[in-house]
CSV table of C-alpha atoms and ligand atoms in Angstrom, one decimal:
chain,number,residue,atom,x,y,z
A,1,MET,CA,3.1,52.2,32.5
A,2,ILE,CA,4.6,53.4,35.8
A,3,PRO,CA,5.7,57.0,35.6
A,4,GLU,CA,9.4,57.7,36.0
A,5,VAL,CA,10.1,60.4,38.7
A,6,VAL,CA,13.4,62.2,38.7
A,7,VAL,CA,14.1,64.5,41.7
A,8,LEU,CA,16.9,67.1,41.5
A,9,ALA,CA,18.1,69.5,44.2
A,10,ASP,CA,16.9,72.8,42.7
A,11,PRO,CA,15.1,74.3,39.7
A,12,ALA,CA,18.3,74.9,37.7
A,13,SER,CA,19.3,71.2,38.1
A,14,ALA,CA,15.8,70.2,37.1
A,15,ALA,CA,16.0,72.3,33.9
A,16,ALA,CA,19.4,70.9,33.1
A,17,ALA,CA,18.0,67.3,33.5
A,18,ALA,CA,15.0,68.2,31.4
A,19,ALA,CA,17.1,69.7,28.6
A,20,GLU,CA,19.2,66.5,28.5
A,21,ARG,CA,16.0,64.4,28.1
A,22,VAL,CA,14.5,66.6,25.5
A,23,ALA,CA,17.7,66.6,23.4
A,24,ALA,CA,18.0,62.8,23.7
A,25,ILE,CA,14.3,62.2,22.6
A,26,CYS,CA,14.7,64.6,19.7
A,27,ALA,CA,17.9,63.0,18.5
A,28,ARG,CA,16.5,59.5,18.8
A,29,THR,CA,13.2,60.3,17.1
A,30,VAL,CA,14.8,62.1,14.2
A,31,ALA,CA,17.2,59.2,13.7
A,32,ALA,CA,14.2,56.8,13.6
A,33,ARG,CA,11.7,58.7,11.5
A,34,GLY,CA,13.4,61.8,10.1
A,35,ALA,CA,11.4,64.3,12.1
A,36,CYS,CA,10.2,65.0,15.7
A,37,ALA,CA,6.9,66.6,16.7
A,38,VAL,CA,7.2,68.4,20.0
A,39,ALA,CA,4.4,70.3,21.9
A,40,LEU,CA,5.8,73.0,24.2
A,41,SER,CA,4.3,74.1,27.5
A,42,GLY,CA,3.9,77.7,28.7
A,43,GLY,CA,4.0,79.5,32.1
A,44,ASP,CA,7.2,80.3,34.0
A,45,THR,CA,8.6,76.9,34.8
A,46,PRO,CA,10.0,76.0,31.3
A,47,LYS,CA,11.8,79.2,30.8
A,48,PRO,CA,15.2,77.9,32.3
A,49,LEU,CA,14.7,74.7,30.2
A,50,TYR,CA,14.2,76.7,27.0
A,51,ALA,CA,17.1,79.0,27.8
A,52,ARG,CA,19.3,75.9,28.4
A,53,LEU,CA,18.3,74.3,25.1
A,54,ALA,CA,19.3,77.6,23.3
A,55,GLU,CA,22.8,77.2,24.6
A,56,GLU,CA,25.7,74.9,23.6
A,57,PRO,CA,25.9,72.0,23.3
A,58,TYR,CA,22.2,71.8,22.5
A,59,ARG,CA,22.2,74.7,20.1
A,60,ARG,CA,24.6,72.8,17.9
A,61,GLU,CA,23.7,69.2,18.6
A,62,VAL,CA,19.9,69.1,18.5
A,63,PRO,CA,18.6,68.5,14.9
A,64,TRP,CA,16.5,71.7,15.1
A,65,ASP,CA,15.8,71.7,11.4
A,66,ARG,CA,14.0,68.4,11.7
A,67,LEU,CA,11.7,69.5,14.6
A,68,GLU,CA,8.1,70.4,14.2
A,69,VAL,CA,7.1,72.6,17.0
A,70,PHE,CA,3.5,72.9,18.4
A,71,TRP,CA,2.0,74.0,21.7
A,72,GLY,CA,0.0,72.1,24.3
A,73,ASP,CA,-2.0,75.2,25.2
A,74,GLU,CA,-2.2,78.9,24.5
A,75,ARG,CA,-3.6,81.9,26.2
A,76,CYS,CA,-6.1,83.7,23.9
A,77,VAL,CA,-4.0,86.8,23.4
A,78,PRO,CA,-2.0,88.1,20.4
A,79,PRO,CA,1.4,86.4,19.8
A,80,ASP,CA,3.3,89.5,20.8
A,81,ASP,CA,1.5,89.8,24.2
A,82,ALA,CA,3.9,89.0,27.1
A,83,ARG,CA,1.3,86.4,28.4
A,84,SER,CA,1.5,84.4,25.1
A,85,ASN,CA,3.1,81.0,25.4
A,86,PHE,CA,4.3,81.4,21.8
A,87,HIS,CA,5.9,84.7,22.7
A,88,MET,CA,7.7,83.2,25.7
A,89,ALA,CA,9.0,80.2,23.7
A,90,HIS,CA,10.0,82.5,20.8
A,91,GLU,CA,12.0,84.8,23.1
A,92,THR,CA,13.7,82.1,25.2
A,93,LEU,CA,14.4,79.5,22.5
A,94,LEU,CA,12.9,79.6,19.0
A,95,ALA,CA,14.5,82.8,17.9
A,96,LYS,CA,17.9,81.5,19.0
A,97,VAL,CA,18.0,78.1,17.1
A,98,SER,CA,17.7,77.2,13.5
A,99,ILE,CA,14.1,75.9,13.2
A,100,PRO,CA,12.5,76.7,9.8
A,101,ALA,CA,9.6,79.2,10.3
A,102,GLU,CA,7.3,76.7,8.5
A,103,HIS,CA,8.0,74.1,11.2
A,104,ILE,CA,6.7,76.4,14.0
A,105,HIS,CA,2.9,76.0,14.5
A,106,ARG,CA,1.6,78.4,17.1
A,107,MET,CA,-2.0,77.9,18.3
A,108,PRO,CA,-4.1,80.6,16.6
A,109,ALA,CA,-5.6,81.5,20.0
A,110,ASP,CA,-5.9,85.2,19.1
A,111,THR,CA,-8.5,84.4,16.4
A,112,VAL,CA,-11.9,86.0,17.3
A,113,ASP,CA,-13.7,82.7,16.7
A,114,HIS,CA,-11.9,80.5,19.2
A,115,GLU,CA,-13.8,77.4,18.3
A,116,ALA,CA,-13.1,77.6,14.6
A,117,ALA,CA,-9.5,78.3,15.5
A,118,ALA,CA,-9.4,75.1,17.7
A,119,ARG,CA,-10.9,73.1,14.8
A,120,ALA,CA,-8.3,74.5,12.4
A,121,TYR,CA,-5.5,73.6,14.7
A,122,ALA,CA,-6.8,70.1,15.1
A,123,GLU,CA,-7.0,69.6,11.4
A,124,MET,CA,-3.5,70.9,11.0
A,125,LEU,CA,-2.3,68.3,13.6
A,126,ARG,CA,-4.0,65.5,11.7
A,127,ALA,CA,-2.3,66.7,8.5
A,128,ARG,CA,1.2,67.0,9.9
A,129,LEU,CA,1.5,64.4,12.6
A,130,PRO,CA,1.6,60.6,12.3
A,131,ALA,CA,-1.7,59.0,13.5
A,132,THR,CA,-2.3,56.4,16.2
A,133,ALA,CA,-4.0,53.2,15.4
A,134,ASP,CA,-7.3,54.7,16.7
A,135,GLY,CA,-6.9,57.9,14.6
A,136,TRP,CA,-5.5,60.5,17.0
A,137,PRO,CA,-2.5,62.7,16.1
A,138,ARG,CA,0.6,61.3,17.8
A,139,PHE,CA,3.2,63.6,19.3
A,140,ASP,CA,6.7,62.4,19.8
A,141,LEU,CA,7.1,64.6,22.8
A,142,ILE,CA,4.7,66.7,24.9
A,143,LEU,CA,6.2,69.0,27.5
A,144,LEU,CA,3.9,69.8,30.4
A,145,GLY,CA,3.9,72.0,33.5
A,146,ILE,CA,1.6,71.8,36.4
A,147,GLY,CA,-0.4,74.5,38.2
A,148,ALA,CA,-0.8,74.7,41.9
A,149,ASN,CA,-4.4,73.6,41.3
A,150,ALA,CA,-3.1,70.6,39.3
A,151,HIS,CA,-4.1,71.9,35.9
A,152,VAL,CA,-2.0,70.8,33.0
A,153,ALA,CA,-1.8,72.5,29.6
A,154,SER,CA,-5.1,74.5,29.8
A,155,LEU,CA,-7.1,71.7,31.3
A,156,PHE,CA,-8.4,73.2,34.5
A,157,PRO,CA,-10.2,71.4,37.3
A,158,ARG,CA,-14.0,70.8,36.7
A,159,THR,CA,-14.1,72.3,33.2
A,160,ALA,CA,-15.7,71.0,30.1
A,161,ALA,CA,-12.3,70.7,28.2
A,162,LEU,CA,-11.3,68.1,30.7
A,163,ARG,CA,-14.2,65.8,29.7
A,164,GLU,CA,-13.6,66.2,26.0
A,165,ARG,CA,-13.2,62.8,24.4
A,166,ASN,CA,-13.8,63.5,20.6
A,167,ARG,CA,-11.9,66.6,19.7
A,168,ALA,CA,-8.1,67.0,19.8
A,169,VAL,CA,-8.2,70.7,20.5
A,170,VAL,CA,-10.7,72.9,22.3
A,171,ALA,CA,-11.1,76.5,23.5
A,172,GLU,CA,-12.8,77.5,26.6
A,173,LEU,CA,-13.3,80.5,28.9
A,174,VAL,CA,-11.4,79.4,32.0
A,175,GLU,CA,-12.7,81.2,35.1
A,176,ASP,CA,-9.7,80.2,37.2
A,177,ALA,CA,-7.4,81.9,34.7
A,178,ALA,CA,-9.9,84.7,33.9
A,179,MET,CA,-9.3,84.3,30.1
A,180,TRP,CA,-10.0,82.1,27.1
A,181,ARG,CA,-7.6,79.3,26.6
A,182,MET,CA,-6.9,76.9,23.8
A,183,THR,CA,-5.7,73.4,24.7
A,184,LEU,CA,-4.9,69.9,23.5
A,185,THR,CA,-7.3,67.5,25.1
A,186,VAL,CA,-6.8,64.3,27.3
A,187,PRO,CA,-7.0,61.8,24.3
A,188,VAL,CA,-4.2,63.6,22.5
A,189,LEU,CA,-2.0,64.2,25.5
A,190,THR,CA,-2.2,60.6,26.6
A,191,ARG,CA,-1.3,59.2,23.2
A,192,ALA,CA,2.1,61.0,23.0
A,193,ALA,CA,5.1,58.7,22.6
A,194,ALA,CA,6.7,60.7,25.5
A,195,ILE,CA,5.4,63.1,28.1
A,196,LEU,CA,7.8,65.2,30.2
A,197,PHE,CA,6.4,67.0,33.2
A,198,LEU,CA,8.6,69.7,34.7
A,199,GLY,CA,7.6,70.9,38.2
A,200,THR,CA,9.5,73.2,40.5
A,201,GLY,CA,8.8,75.0,43.8
A,202,ALA,CA,7.0,74.3,47.0
A,203,SER,CA,3.7,75.8,45.6
A,204,LYS,CA,3.5,72.7,43.3
A,205,ALA,CA,4.1,70.1,45.9
A,206,GLU,CA,0.5,69.2,46.7
A,207,ALA,CA,-0.5,69.2,43.0
A,208,VAL,CA,2.4,66.9,42.2
A,209,ARG,CA,1.4,64.5,44.9
A,210,ALA,CA,-2.2,64.5,43.8
A,211,GLY,CA,-1.2,64.1,40.1
A,212,LEU,CA,1.1,61.2,40.7
A,213,GLU,CA,-0.4,59.5,43.7
A,214,GLY,CA,-4.1,60.5,43.7
A,215,PRO,CA,-6.9,58.6,42.0
A,216,ALA,CA,-6.7,58.6,38.1
A,217,ASP,CA,-10.4,59.4,37.6
A,218,GLY,CA,-10.5,62.7,39.6
A,219,TYR,CA,-11.8,65.6,37.6
A,220,ASP,CA,-10.5,67.8,40.5
A,221,VAL,CA,-7.0,66.9,39.5
A,222,PRO,CA,-6.4,67.2,35.8
A,223,ALA,CA,-2.7,66.0,36.1
A,224,ALA,CA,-3.9,62.6,37.3
A,225,LEU,CA,-5.7,62.1,34.0
A,226,ILE,CA,-2.4,62.2,32.1
A,227,ARG,CA,-1.7,58.5,32.2
A,228,PRO,CA,-0.2,57.5,28.8
A,229,VAL,CA,-2.0,54.9,26.6
A,230,ASP,CA,1.3,53.4,25.4
A,231,GLY,CA,4.0,56.1,25.8
A,232,ARG,CA,6.4,57.0,28.6
A,233,VAL,CA,5.8,59.7,31.2
A,234,THR,CA,8.6,61.3,33.1
A,235,TRP,CA,8.3,63.8,35.9
A,236,ILE,CA,11.3,66.0,36.5
A,237,LEU,CA,11.0,67.8,39.8
A,238,ASP,CA,13.0,69.8,42.2
A,239,ALA,CA,13.2,68.8,45.8
A,240,ALA,CA,10.6,71.3,46.9
A,241,ALA,CA,8.0,70.2,44.3
A,242,ALA,CA,8.7,66.5,45.2
A,243,SER,CA,8.5,67.1,49.0
A,244,ARG,CA,5.1,65.6,49.5
A,245,LEU,CA,5.6,62.4,47.4
A,246,THR,CA,5.6,59.2,49.3
A,247,GLY,CA,7.2,57.2,46.5
A,248,ARG,CA,4.1,55.1,45.8
A,249,ALA,CA,3.7,56.2,42.2
A,250,GLY,CA,7.0,55.1,40.6
A,251,ARG,CA,10.7,55.4,40.9
A,252,VAL,CA,11.6,58.4,43.1
B,1,6PG,C1,0.0,77.9,30.7
B,1,6PG,C2,0.5,76.5,30.8
B,1,6PG,C3,0.2,75.9,32.1
B,1,6PG,C4,1.4,75.9,33.0
B,1,6PG,C5,1.0,75.9,34.4
B,1,6PG,C6,2.2,76.1,35.3
B,1,6PG,O1,-0.3,78.4,29.7
B,1,6PG,O2,-0.1,78.6,31.8
B,1,6PG,O3,0.9,75.9,29.8
B,1,6PG,O4,-0.4,74.6,32.0
B,1,6PG,O5,2.2,74.8,32.7
B,1,6PG,O6,0.1,77.0,34.6
B,1,6PG,O7,2.6,77.5,35.1
B,1,6PG,P1,3.9,78.1,35.8
B,1,6PG,O8,5.0,77.3,35.3
B,1,6PG,O9,3.9,79.5,35.5
B,1,6PG,O10,3.7,77.8,37.3
């Protein structure tokens, strides 16, 4: 399916548009199946989105108690470490809305045995999420950012995690990030019902271009591998991040 590309003037407008999409997908999914499984992204880009979702009208209107919250990736640090994606989401959003604690499923990336922790997270996903016809856990919504090197979640260029086709979750020492990371893999990401990329700033412009308009088989450009099997993908960008797009990929 052709990606939808939405370009806003600045990061605040992009966050506002993303909040509107997230709220609409959550409301629609909860109305349809009584729950909504969302995977959050980390890094700096989603902070204004999460802050916006914690404010009215979303704080009141989103059916928070029906959400099941997961992560697309995690840094292998304790959950109270400032670098933790769980920590960031907790501070900006989760502590401010009424999601039952048992619906919040952080990646146990601080466990010493990273591979066992990745297996446990994959098993938990299989237990809690609906399954696709080919047996993968199916998220209702996956939020993604993009690195300047076009990494998504913790799938970095030219790494083993990027080539994983059997496991839903893996952990790997990522040299580019100088730390262990835990991440959902391409088969799970591409089977989500909806994927929402949020990209802002000129430093992301070339990665956004390569992800949207480059070849889909490039292991140098992880973002280009996120082509949904049967879901919808939307890129919400500010003008700076969209500045190198030619419009060939979709509706700009
Ligand atoms: C992480 C992420 C990662 C992030 C990009 C962009 O844990 O770092 O989930 O994939 O989305 O690195 O990060 P920024 O938003 O900080 O540029």
